[in-house]
Short mmCIF file of C-alpha atoms and ligand atoms in Angstrom, two decimals:
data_model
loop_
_atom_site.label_atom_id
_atom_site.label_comp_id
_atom_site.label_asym_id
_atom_site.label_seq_id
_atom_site.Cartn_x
_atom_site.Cartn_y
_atom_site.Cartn_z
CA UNK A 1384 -27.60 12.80 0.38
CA UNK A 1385 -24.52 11.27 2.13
CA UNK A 1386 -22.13 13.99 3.55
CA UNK A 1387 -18.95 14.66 2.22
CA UNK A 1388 -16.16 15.44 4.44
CA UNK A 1389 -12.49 16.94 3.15
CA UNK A 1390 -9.82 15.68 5.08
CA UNK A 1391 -6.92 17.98 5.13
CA UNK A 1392 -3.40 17.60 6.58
CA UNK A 1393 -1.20 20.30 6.85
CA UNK A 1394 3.07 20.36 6.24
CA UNK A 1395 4.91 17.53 7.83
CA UNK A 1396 2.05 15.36 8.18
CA UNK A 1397 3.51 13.34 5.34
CA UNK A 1398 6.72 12.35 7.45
CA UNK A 1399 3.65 10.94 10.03
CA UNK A 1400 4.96 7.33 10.92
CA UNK A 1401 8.64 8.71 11.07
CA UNK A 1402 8.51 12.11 12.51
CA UNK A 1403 9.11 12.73 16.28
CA UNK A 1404 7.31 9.43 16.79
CA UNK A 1405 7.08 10.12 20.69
CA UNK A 1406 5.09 12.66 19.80
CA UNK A 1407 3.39 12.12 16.64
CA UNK A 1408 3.15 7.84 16.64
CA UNK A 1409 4.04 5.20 14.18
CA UNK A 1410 1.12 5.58 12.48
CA UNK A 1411 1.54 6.99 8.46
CA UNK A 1412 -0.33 9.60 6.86
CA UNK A 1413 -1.43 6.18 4.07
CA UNK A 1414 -2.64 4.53 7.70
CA UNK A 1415 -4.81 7.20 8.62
CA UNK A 1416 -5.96 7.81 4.85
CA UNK A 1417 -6.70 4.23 5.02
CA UNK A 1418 -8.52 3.98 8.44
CA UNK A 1419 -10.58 7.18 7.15
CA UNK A 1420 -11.93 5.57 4.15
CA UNK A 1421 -12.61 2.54 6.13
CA UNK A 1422 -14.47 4.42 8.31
CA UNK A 1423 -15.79 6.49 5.72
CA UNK A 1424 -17.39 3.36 4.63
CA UNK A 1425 -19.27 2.34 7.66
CA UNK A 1426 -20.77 5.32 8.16
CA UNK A 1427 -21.93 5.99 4.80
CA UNK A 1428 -19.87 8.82 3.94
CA UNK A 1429 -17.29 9.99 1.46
CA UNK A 1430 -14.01 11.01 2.67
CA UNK A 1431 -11.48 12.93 0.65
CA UNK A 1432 -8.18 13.24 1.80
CA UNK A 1433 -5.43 16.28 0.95
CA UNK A 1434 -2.10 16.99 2.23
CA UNK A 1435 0.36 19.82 1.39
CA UNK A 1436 3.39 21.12 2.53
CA UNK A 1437 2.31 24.43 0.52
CA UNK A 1438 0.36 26.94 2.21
CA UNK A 1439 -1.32 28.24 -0.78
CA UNK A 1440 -2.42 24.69 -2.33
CA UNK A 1441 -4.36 24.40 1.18
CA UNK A 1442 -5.96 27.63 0.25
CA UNK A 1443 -6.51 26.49 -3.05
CA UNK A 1444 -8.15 23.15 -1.95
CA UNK A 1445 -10.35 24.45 0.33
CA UNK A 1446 -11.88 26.93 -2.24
CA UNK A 1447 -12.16 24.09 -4.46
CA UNK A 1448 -14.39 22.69 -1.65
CA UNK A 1449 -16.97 24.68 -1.76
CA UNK A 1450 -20.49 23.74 -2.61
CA UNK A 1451 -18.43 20.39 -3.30
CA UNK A 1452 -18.14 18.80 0.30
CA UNK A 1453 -20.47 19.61 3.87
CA UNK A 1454 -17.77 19.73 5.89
CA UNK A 1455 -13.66 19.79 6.44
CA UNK A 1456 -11.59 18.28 9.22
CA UNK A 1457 -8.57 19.75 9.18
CA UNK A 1458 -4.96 19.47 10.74
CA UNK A 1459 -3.30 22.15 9.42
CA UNK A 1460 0.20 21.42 11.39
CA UNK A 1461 2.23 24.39 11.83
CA UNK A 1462 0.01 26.55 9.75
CA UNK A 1463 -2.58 26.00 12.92
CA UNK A 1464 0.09 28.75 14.49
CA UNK A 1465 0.33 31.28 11.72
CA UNK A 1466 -2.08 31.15 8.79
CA UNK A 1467 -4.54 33.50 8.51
CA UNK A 1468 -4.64 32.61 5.27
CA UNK A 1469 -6.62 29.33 5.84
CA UNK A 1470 -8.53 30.76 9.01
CA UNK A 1471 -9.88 33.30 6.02
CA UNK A 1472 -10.36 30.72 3.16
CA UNK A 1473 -12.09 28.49 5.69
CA UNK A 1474 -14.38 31.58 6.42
CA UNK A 1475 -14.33 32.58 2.77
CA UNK A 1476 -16.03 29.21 1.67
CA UNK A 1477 -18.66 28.97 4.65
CA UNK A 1478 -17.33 25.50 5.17
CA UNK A 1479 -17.61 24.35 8.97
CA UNK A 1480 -15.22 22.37 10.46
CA UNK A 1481 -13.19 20.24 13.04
CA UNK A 1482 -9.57 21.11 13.78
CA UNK A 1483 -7.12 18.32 14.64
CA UNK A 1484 -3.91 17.59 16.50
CA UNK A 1485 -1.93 14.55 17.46
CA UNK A 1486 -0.53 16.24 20.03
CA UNK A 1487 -1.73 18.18 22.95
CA UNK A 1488 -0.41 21.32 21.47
CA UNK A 1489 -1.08 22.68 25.11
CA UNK A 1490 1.24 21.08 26.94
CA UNK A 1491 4.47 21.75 24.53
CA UNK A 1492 5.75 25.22 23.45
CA UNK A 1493 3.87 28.47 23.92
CA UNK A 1494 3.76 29.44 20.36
CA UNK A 1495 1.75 25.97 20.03
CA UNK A 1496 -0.99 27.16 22.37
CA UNK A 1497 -2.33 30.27 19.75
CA UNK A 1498 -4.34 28.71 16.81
CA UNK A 1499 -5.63 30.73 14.08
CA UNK A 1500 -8.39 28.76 13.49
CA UNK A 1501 -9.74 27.48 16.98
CA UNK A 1502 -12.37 30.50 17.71
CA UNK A 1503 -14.09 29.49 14.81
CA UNK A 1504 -13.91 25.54 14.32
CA UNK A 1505 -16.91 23.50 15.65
CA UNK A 1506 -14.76 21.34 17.23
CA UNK A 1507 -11.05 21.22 18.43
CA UNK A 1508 -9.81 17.54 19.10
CA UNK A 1509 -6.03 17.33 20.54
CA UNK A 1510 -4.07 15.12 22.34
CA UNK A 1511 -5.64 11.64 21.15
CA UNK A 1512 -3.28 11.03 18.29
CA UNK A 1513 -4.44 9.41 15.15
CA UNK A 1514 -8.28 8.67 16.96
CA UNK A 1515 -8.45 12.45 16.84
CA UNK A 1516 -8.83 12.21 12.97
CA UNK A 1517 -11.69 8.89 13.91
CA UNK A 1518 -13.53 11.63 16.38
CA UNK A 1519 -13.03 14.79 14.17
CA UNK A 1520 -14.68 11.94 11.26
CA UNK A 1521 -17.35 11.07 13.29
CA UNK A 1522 -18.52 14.14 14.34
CA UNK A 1523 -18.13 15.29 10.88
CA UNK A 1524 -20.48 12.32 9.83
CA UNK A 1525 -23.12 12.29 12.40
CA UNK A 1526 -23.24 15.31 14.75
CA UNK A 1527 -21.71 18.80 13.09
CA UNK A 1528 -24.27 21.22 12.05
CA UNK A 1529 -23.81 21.80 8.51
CA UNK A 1530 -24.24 25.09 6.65
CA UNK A 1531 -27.61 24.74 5.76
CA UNK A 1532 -28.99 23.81 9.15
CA UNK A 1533 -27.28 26.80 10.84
CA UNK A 1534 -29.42 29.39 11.96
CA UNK A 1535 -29.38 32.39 9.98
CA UNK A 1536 -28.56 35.83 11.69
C1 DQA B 2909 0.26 19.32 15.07
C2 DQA B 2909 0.76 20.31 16.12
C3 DQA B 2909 1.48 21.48 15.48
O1 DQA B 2909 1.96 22.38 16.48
C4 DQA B 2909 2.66 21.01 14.67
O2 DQA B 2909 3.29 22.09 14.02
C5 DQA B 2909 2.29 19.93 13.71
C6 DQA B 2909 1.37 18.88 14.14
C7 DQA B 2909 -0.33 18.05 15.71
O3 DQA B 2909 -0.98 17.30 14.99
O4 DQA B 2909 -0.13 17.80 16.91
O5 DQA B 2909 2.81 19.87 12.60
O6 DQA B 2909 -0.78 19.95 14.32
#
């Protein structure tokens, strides 16, 4: 069966296009929707996209995901620096996934370089702007090792 991926962007990813474009590009948050189910497309996969300024609706989407999609690529924008919440729901649900930035959170302030989530995502892409979602997409697609061909321990 074709994977499904979840694509989930975190608060202020809806200004994308607008916001701090020096940093974050002219690209929209429709654009990269857009270019994901393109993609999607080509590589024969489905591609559901979700974006909330709301820490809890991420919660609640990615319980939703389970046993629903094989795998989430996720910017989770500021939340990256302070949720546990998601770091635990992502856990919760046994969903692996790919972590995302425009930026390259590393070179901007210190309270950027701590993420919540990086210790246990199977990737980390930052730094490439909106091809970071095309990489996290097609590593999602092709290469990530999905939960049922993990090893058990
Ligand atoms: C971001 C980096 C975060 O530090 C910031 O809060 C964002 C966007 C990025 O894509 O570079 O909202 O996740």
């Amino acid at each position: 069966m074709a994977r499904r991926i979840l694509l989930i962007n975190g608060p202020n990813l809806s200004l994308l296009g607008t916001r701090e474009p020096h940093i974050y590009g002219s690209t929209t948050l429709d654009d990269v929707v857009a270019q994901a189910q393109a993609q999607a497309q080509q590589l024969g996969v489905a591609v559901e996209a979700f974006q909330s300024n709301h820490e809890g609706a991420i919660v609640d989407r990615i319980h939703a995901a389970r046993g629903q999609v094989d795998a989430v690529v996720i910017n989770p924008g500021a939340y990256t620096h302070t949720s546990i919440a998601i770091r635990d729901a992502l856990l919760g649900v046994e969903l692996p996934f790919v972590e995302v930035h425009l930026s390259n959170v590393h070179t901007r302030e210190d309270f950027r370089k701590h993420s919540y989530l990086s210790d246990k995502a199977q990737a980390v892409v930052c730094g490439l702007g909106v091809f970071g979602y095309t990489v996290g997409i097609e590593f999602a697609a092709k290469h990530m090792k999905l939960k049922t061909e993990l090893p058990r321990s």
